[in-house]
Coordinates of C-alpha atoms in Angstrom, one line a residue:
X269 CA 6.6 4.0 -28.4
X270 CA 7.5 1.0 -26.2
X271 CA 5.3 -0.3 -23.5
X272 CA 5.9 1.2 -20.0
X273 CA 7.0 -1.2 -17.3
X274 CA 5.1 -1.7 -14.1
X275 CA 7.1 -1.9 -10.9
X276 CA 6.6 -5.6 -9.8
X277 CA 7.2 -4.7 -6.1
X278 CA 4.6 -2.0 -6.1
X279 CA 2.1 -4.2 -8.0
X280 CA 2.2 -6.8 -5.3
X281 CA 1.7 -4.2 -2.5
X282 CA -1.0 -2.0 -3.9
X283 CA -4.4 -2.5 -5.5
X284 CA -6.9 -0.1 -7.0
X285 CA -10.4 0.4 -5.6
X286 CA -13.5 1.0 -7.6
X287 CA -13.2 4.8 -7.3
X288 CA -9.5 4.7 -8.5
X289 CA -7.8 5.1 -5.1
X290 CA -4.8 3.0 -4.2
X291 CA -5.3 0.5 -1.3
X292 CA -2.4 -0.7 0.8
X293 CA -1.8 -2.7 4.0
X294 CA -0.3 -1.0 7.0
X295 CA 3.4 -1.7 8.0
X296 CA 4.6 -3.1 11.4
X297 CA 2.7 -6.4 11.5
X298 CA 5.5 -8.8 10.7
X299 CA 7.6 -9.2 13.8
X300 CA 8.3 -7.8 17.3
X301 CA 4.7 -8.2 18.1
X302 CA 5.1 -9.0 21.8
X303 CA 5.6 -5.4 22.9
X304 CA 2.7 -4.2 20.8
X305 CA -0.7 -4.0 22.4
X306 CA -3.6 -6.1 21.1
X307 CA -5.4 -2.9 20.0
X308 CA -2.4 -1.8 18.0
X309 CA -2.1 -5.2 16.3
X310 CA -5.8 -5.2 15.5
X311 CA -5.6 -1.8 13.9
X312 CA -2.7 -2.9 11.8
X313 CA -4.9 -5.6 10.2
X314 CA -7.0 -3.1 8.4
X315 CA -6.2 -1.9 4.9
X316 CA -5.9 1.9 4.3
X317 CA -5.6 4.2 1.3
X318 CA -2.4 5.6 -0.1
X319 CA -1.7 9.2 0.9
X320 CA -2.6 11.9 -1.6
X321 CA 1.0 13.3 -1.6
X322 CA 2.3 10.0 -3.0
X323 CA -0.3 9.6 -5.8
X324 CA 1.9 11.2 -8.6
X325 CA 4.8 8.8 -7.9
X326 CA 2.4 5.8 -7.7
X327 CA 0.9 6.6 -11.1
X328 CA 4.4 6.6 -12.5
X329 CA 5.4 3.2 -11.2
X330 CA 1.9 1.6 -11.7
X331 CA 0.9 2.8 -15.2
X332 CA -1.6 0.0 -15.9
X333 CA -3.1 -0.5 -12.5

């Protein structure tokens, strides 16, 4: 059985926590920031957990994470 390949794009964007959940950064912090409020930009800084509905797909593309 050959080794499974990890998706390089996903490996750069997600990391695993100590409890096994997947951590990700929020989208929308790259550009067009002038029209966004300071509060919105501040909340986009924080990391969050991947949604439970996507866990099955994430395990498939990140087999060794």
